[in-house]
PDB file of C-alpha atoms in Angstrom:
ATOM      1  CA  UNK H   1      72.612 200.074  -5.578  1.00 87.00           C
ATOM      2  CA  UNK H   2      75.505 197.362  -5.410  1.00 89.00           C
ATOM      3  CA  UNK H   3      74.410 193.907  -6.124  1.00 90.00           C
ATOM      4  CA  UNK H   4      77.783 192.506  -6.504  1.00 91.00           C
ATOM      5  CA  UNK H   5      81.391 192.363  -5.497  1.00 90.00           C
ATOM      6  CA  UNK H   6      83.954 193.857  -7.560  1.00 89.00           C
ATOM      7  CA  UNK H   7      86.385 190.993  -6.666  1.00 90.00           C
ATOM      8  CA  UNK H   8      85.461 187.893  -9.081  1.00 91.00           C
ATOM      9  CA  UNK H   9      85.322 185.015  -6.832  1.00 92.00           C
ATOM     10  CA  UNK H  10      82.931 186.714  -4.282  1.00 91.00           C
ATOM     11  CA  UNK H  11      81.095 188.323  -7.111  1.00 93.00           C
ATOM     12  CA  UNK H  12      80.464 184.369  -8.419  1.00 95.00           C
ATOM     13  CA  UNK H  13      79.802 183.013  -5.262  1.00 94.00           C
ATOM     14  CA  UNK H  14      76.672 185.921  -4.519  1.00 94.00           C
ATOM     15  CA  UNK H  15      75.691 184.871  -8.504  1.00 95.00           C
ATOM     16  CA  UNK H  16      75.579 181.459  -7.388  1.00 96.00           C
ATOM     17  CA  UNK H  17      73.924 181.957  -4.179  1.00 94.00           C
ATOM     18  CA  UNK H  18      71.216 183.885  -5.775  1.00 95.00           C
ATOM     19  CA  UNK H  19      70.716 181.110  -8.521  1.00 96.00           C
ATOM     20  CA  UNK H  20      70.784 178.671  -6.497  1.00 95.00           C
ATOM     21  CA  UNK H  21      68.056 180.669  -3.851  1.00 94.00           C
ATOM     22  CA  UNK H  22      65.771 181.734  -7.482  1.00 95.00           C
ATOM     23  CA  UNK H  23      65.853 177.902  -8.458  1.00 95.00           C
ATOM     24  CA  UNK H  24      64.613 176.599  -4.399  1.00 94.00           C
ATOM     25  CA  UNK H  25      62.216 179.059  -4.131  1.00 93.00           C
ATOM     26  CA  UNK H  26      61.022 178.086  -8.041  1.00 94.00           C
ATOM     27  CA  UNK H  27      61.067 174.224  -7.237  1.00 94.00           C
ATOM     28  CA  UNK H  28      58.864 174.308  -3.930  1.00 93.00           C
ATOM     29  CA  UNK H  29      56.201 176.757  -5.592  1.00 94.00           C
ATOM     30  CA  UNK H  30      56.066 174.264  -8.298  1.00 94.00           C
ATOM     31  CA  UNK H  31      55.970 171.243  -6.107  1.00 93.00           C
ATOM     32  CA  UNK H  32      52.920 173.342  -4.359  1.00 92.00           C
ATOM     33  CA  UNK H  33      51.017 173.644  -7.298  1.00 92.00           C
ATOM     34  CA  UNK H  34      51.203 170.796  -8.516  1.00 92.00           C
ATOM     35  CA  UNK H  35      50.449 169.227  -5.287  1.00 91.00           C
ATOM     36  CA  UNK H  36      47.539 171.953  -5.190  1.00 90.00           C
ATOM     37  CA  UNK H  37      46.247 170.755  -8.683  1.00 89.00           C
ATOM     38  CA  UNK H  38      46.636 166.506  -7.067  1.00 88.00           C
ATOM     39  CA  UNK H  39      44.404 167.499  -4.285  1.00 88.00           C
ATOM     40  CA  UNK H  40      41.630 168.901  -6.580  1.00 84.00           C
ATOM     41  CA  UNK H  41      41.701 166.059  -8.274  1.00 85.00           C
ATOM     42  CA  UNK H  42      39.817 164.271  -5.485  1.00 80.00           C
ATOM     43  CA  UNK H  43      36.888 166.759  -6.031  1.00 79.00           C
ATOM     44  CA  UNK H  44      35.696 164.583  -8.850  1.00 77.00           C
ATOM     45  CA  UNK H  45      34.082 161.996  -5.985  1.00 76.00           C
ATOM     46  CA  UNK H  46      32.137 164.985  -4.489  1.00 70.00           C
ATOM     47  CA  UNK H  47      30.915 166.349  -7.427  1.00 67.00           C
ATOM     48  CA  UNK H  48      29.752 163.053  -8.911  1.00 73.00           C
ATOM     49  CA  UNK H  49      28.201 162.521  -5.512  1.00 73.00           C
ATOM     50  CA  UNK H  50      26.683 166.071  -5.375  1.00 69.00           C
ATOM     51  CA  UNK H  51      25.286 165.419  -8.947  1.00 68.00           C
ATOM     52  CA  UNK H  52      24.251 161.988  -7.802  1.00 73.00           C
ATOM     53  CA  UNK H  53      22.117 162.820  -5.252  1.00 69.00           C
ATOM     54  CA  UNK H  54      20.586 165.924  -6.808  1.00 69.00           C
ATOM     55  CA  UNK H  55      19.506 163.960  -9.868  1.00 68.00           C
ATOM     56  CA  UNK H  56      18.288 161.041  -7.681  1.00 60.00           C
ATOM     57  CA  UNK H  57      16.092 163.550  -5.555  1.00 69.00           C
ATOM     58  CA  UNK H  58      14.831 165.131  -8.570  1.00 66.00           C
ATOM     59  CA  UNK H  59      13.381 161.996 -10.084  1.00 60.00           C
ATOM     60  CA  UNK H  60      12.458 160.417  -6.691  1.00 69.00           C
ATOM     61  CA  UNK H  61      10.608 164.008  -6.062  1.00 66.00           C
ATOM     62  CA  UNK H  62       8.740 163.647  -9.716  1.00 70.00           C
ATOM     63  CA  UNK H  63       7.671 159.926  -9.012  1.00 62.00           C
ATOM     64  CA  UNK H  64       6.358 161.080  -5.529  1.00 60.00           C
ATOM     65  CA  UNK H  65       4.151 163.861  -6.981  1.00 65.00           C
ATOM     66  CA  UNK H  66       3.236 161.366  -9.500  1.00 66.00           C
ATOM     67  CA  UNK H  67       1.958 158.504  -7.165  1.00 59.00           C
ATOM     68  CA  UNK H  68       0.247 161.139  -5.292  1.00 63.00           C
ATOM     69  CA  UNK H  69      -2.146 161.325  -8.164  1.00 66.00           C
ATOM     70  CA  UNK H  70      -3.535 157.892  -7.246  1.00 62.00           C
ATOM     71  CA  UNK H  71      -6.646 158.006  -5.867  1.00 66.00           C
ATOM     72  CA  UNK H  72      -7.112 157.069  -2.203  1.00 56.00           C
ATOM     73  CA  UNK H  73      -3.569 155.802  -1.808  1.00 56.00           C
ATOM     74  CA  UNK H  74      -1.322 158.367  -3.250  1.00 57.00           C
ATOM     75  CA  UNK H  75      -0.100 159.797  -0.206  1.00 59.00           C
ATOM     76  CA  UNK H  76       1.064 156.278   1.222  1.00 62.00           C
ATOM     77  CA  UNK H  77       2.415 155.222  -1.773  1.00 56.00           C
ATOM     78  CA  UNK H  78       4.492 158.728  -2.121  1.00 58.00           C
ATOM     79  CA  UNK H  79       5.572 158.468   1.218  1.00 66.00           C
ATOM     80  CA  UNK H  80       8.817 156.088   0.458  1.00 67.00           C
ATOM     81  CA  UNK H  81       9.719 158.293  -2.501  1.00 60.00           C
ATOM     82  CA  UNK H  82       9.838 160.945  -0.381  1.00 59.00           C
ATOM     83  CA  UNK H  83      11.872 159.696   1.904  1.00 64.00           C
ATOM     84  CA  UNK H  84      14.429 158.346  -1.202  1.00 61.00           C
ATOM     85  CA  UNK H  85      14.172 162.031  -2.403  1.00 63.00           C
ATOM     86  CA  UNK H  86      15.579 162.700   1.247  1.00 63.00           C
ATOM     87  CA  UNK H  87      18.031 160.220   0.546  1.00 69.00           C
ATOM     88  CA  UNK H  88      19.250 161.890  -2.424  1.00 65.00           C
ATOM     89  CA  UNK H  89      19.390 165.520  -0.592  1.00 69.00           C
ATOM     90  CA  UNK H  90      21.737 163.473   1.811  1.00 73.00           C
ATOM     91  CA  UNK H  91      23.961 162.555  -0.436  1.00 72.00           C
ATOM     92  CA  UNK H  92      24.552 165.733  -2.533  1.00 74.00           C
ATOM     93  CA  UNK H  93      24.928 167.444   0.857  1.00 75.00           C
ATOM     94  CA  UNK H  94      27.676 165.065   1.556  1.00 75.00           C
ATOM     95  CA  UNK H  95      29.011 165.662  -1.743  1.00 75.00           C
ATOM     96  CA  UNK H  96      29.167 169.489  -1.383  1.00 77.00           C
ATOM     97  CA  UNK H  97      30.584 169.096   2.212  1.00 80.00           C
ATOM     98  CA  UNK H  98      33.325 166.541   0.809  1.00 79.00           C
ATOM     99  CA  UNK H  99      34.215 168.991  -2.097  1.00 78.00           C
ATOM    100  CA  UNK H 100      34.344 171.880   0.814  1.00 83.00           C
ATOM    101  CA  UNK H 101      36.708 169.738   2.336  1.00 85.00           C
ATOM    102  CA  UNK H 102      39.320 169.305  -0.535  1.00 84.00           C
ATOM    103  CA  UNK H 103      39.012 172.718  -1.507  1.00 84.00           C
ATOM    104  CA  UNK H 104      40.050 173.259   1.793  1.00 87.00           C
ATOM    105  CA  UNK H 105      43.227 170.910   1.708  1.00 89.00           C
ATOM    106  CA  UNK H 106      43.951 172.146  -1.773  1.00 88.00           C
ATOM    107  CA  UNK H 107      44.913 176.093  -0.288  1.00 89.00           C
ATOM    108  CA  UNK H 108      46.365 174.675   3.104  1.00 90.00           C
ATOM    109  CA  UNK H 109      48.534 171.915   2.005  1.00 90.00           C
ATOM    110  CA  UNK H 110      50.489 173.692  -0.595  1.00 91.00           C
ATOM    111  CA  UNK H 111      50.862 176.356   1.885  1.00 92.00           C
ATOM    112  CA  UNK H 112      52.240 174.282   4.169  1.00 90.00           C
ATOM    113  CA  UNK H 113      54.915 173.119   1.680  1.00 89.00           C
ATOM    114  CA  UNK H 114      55.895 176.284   0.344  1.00 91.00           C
ATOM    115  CA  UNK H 115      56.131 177.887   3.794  1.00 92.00           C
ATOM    116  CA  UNK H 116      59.160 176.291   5.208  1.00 90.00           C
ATOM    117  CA  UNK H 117      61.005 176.385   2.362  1.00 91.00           C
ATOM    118  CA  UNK H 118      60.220 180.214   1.693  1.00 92.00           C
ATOM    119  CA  UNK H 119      61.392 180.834   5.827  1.00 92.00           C
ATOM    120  CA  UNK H 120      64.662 179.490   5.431  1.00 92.00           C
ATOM    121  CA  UNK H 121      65.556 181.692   2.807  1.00 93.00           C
ATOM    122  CA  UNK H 122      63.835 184.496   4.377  1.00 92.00           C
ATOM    123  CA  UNK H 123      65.782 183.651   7.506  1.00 92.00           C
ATOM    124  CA  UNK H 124      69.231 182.832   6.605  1.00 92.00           C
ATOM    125  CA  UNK H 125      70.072 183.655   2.231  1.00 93.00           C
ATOM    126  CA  UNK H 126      68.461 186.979   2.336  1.00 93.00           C
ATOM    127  CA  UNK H 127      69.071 188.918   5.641  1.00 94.00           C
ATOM    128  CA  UNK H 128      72.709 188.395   4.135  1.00 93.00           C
ATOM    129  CA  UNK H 129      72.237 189.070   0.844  1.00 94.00           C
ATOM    130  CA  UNK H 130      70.223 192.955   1.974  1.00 94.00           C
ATOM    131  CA  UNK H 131      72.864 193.556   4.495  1.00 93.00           C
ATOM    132  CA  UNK H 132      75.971 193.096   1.611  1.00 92.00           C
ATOM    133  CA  UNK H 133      74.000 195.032  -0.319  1.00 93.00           C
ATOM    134  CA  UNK H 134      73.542 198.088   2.317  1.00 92.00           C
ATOM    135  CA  UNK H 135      76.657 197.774   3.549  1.00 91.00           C
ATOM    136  CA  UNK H 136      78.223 197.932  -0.323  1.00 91.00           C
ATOM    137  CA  UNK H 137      75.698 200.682  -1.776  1.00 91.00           C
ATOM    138  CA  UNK H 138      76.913 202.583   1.472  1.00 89.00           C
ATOM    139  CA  UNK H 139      80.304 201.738   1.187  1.00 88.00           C
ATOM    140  CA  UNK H 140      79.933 203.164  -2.604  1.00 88.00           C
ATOM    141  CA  UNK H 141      78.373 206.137  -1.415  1.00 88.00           C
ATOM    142  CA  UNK H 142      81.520 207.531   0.308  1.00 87.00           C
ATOM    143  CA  UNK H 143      83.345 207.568  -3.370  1.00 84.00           C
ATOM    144  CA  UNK H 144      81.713 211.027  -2.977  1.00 85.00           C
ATOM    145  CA  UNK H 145      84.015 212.075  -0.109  1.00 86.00           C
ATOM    146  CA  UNK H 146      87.235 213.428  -0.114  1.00 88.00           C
ATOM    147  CA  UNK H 147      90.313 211.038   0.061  1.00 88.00           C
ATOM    148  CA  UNK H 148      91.379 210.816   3.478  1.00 89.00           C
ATOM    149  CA  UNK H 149      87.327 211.842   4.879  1.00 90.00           C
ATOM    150  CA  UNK H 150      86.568 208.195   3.147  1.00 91.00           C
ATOM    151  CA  UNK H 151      89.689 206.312   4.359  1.00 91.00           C
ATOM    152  CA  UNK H 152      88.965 207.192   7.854  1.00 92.00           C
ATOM    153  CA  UNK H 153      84.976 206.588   7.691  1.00 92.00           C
ATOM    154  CA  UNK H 154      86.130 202.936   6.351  1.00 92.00           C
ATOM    155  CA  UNK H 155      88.884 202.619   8.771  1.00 93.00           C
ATOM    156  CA  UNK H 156      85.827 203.305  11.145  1.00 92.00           C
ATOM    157  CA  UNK H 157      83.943 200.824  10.230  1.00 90.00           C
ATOM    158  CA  UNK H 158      87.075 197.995   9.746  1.00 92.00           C
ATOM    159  CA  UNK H 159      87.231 198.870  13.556  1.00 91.00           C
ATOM    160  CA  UNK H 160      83.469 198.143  14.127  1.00 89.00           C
ATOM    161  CA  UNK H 161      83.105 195.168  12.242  1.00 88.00           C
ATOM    162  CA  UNK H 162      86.501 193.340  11.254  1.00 87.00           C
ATOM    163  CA  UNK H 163      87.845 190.610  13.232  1.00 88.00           C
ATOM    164  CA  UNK H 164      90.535 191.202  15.862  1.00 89.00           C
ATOM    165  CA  UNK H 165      92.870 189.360  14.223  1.00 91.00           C
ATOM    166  CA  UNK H 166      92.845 191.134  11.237  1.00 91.00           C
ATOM    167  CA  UNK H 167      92.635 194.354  13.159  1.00 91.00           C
ATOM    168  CA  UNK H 168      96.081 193.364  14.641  1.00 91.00           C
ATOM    169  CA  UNK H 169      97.509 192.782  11.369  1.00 90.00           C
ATOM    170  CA  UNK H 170      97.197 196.269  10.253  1.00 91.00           C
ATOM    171  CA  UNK H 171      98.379 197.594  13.834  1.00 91.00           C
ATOM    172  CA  UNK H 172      98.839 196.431  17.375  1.00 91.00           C
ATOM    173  CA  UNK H 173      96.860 198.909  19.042  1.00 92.00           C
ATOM    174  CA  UNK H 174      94.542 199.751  15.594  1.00 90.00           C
ATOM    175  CA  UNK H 175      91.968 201.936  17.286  1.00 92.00           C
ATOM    176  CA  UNK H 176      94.846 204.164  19.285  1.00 92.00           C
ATOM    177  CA  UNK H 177      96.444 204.718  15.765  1.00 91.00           C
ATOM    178  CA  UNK H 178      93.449 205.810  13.991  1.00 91.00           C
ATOM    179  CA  UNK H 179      92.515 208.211  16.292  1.00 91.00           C
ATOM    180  CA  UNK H 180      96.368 209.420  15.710  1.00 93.00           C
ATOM    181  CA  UNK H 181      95.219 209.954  11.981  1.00 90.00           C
ATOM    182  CA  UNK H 182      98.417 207.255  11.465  1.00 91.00           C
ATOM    183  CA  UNK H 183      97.743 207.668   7.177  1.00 91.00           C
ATOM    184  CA  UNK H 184      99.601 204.100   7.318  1.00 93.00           C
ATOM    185  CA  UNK H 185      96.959 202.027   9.675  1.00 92.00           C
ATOM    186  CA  UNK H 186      94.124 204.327   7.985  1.00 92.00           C
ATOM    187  CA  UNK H 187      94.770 203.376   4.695  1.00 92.00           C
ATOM    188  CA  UNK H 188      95.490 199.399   6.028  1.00 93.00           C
ATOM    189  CA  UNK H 189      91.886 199.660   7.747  1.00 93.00           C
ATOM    190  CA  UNK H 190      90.208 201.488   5.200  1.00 93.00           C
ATOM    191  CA  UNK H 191      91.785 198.432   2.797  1.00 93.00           C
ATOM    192  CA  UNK H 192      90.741 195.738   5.437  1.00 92.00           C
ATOM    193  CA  UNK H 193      86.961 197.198   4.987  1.00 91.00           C
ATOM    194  CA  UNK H 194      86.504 197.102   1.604  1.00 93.00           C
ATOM    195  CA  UNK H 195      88.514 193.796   1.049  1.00 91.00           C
ATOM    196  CA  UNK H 196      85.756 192.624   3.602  1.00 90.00           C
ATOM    197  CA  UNK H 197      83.377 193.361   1.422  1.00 91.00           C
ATOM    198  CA  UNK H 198      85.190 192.251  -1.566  1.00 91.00           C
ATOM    199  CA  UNK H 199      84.792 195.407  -3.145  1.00 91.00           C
ATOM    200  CA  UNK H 200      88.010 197.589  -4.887  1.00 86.00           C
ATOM    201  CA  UNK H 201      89.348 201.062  -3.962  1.00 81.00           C
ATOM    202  CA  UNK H 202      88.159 203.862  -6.096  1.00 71.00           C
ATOM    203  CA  UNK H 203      89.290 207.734  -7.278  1.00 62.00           C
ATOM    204  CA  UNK H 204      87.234 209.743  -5.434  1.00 52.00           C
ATOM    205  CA  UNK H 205      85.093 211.935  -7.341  1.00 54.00           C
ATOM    206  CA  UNK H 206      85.853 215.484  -8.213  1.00 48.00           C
ATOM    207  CA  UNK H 207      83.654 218.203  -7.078  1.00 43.00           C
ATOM    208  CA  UNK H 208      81.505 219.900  -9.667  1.00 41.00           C
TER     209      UNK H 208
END
């Protein structure tokens, strides 16, 4: 696989891309999780509130059964412990519900953060980035050829995928000359591709 140019400048410039794509995509996970770990930080309300009102309906619970050992009267004189004990049920459900709540915001916010960044680079930085690499691991791949079976398959592709202007600096009529097999415009094309690519022209490799 070919990660990088063989010409230095481009070869820097994909280095620094990729840097500078490793370091974005570092910064707004971090800035997610620590945002993620800011959010949980409001759970401490709900659970003192959760703890709260358990605790509160636990003792208001005990007192009730307590008074409720008074003779005659116990059950009237429960009856507004009871009702505090409800109280306290109230309040740790609102506690749970409230830590529900930030546990919530604490997977969905950082999400949010971390998802627009992590787009753009899927959209723009590495559709690039794979289809350099494709087109330069393929590119590679015809080292395997013979001479002039690789200068025409680049040439082929400088056709398919150059600019017209530089088409019509190797030749004015650049397609009717390579299907001439002009060596000339072949070689000029099959040059044009790979200085597209910013890679270098290689011996071709001898059969085995």
């Amino acid at each position: 696989m070919k990660l990088y140019a063989d010409t230095p400048v481009r070869a820097v410039l994909q280095l620094v891309s990729d840097l500078f794509a490793l370091v974005w995509v570092c910064a707004w996970v971090y800035a997610a999780l620590t945002l993620r770990e800011a959010v949980l930080t409001l759970n401490r309300p709900g659970e003192l509130m959760a703890s709260t009102g358990a605790g509160f309906t636990e003792h208001m619970g005990t007192a009730a059964e307590n008074v409720r050992q008074v003779p005659f009267a116990g059950d009237a004189l429960a009856t507004p412990f009871d009702n505090l004990s409800d109280t306290g049920a109230t309040m740790s459900q609102a506690g749970e519900s409230f830590q529900e709540t930030v546990g919530t915001l604490a997977v969905t916010l950082p999400l949010l953060v971390v998802a627009i960044p992590l787009y753009l680079v899927a959209a723009t930085w590495l559709p690039m980035r794979v289809r350099w690499i494709r087109r330069a691991t393929g590119t590679r791949r015809l080292d395997r050829l013979a001479p002039d079976a690789r200068a025409r398959l680049l040439a082929l592709r400088a056709l398919s995928s150059a600019s017209t202007s530089r088409l019509l600096e190797v030749h004015a009529d650049p397609a009717g000359a390579w299907r001439a097999n002009d060596p000339a415009t072949v070689a000029g094309l099959a040059d044009l591709e790979l200085r597209r690519l910013g890679l270098r022209p290689r011996p071709a490799r001898s059969a085995t």
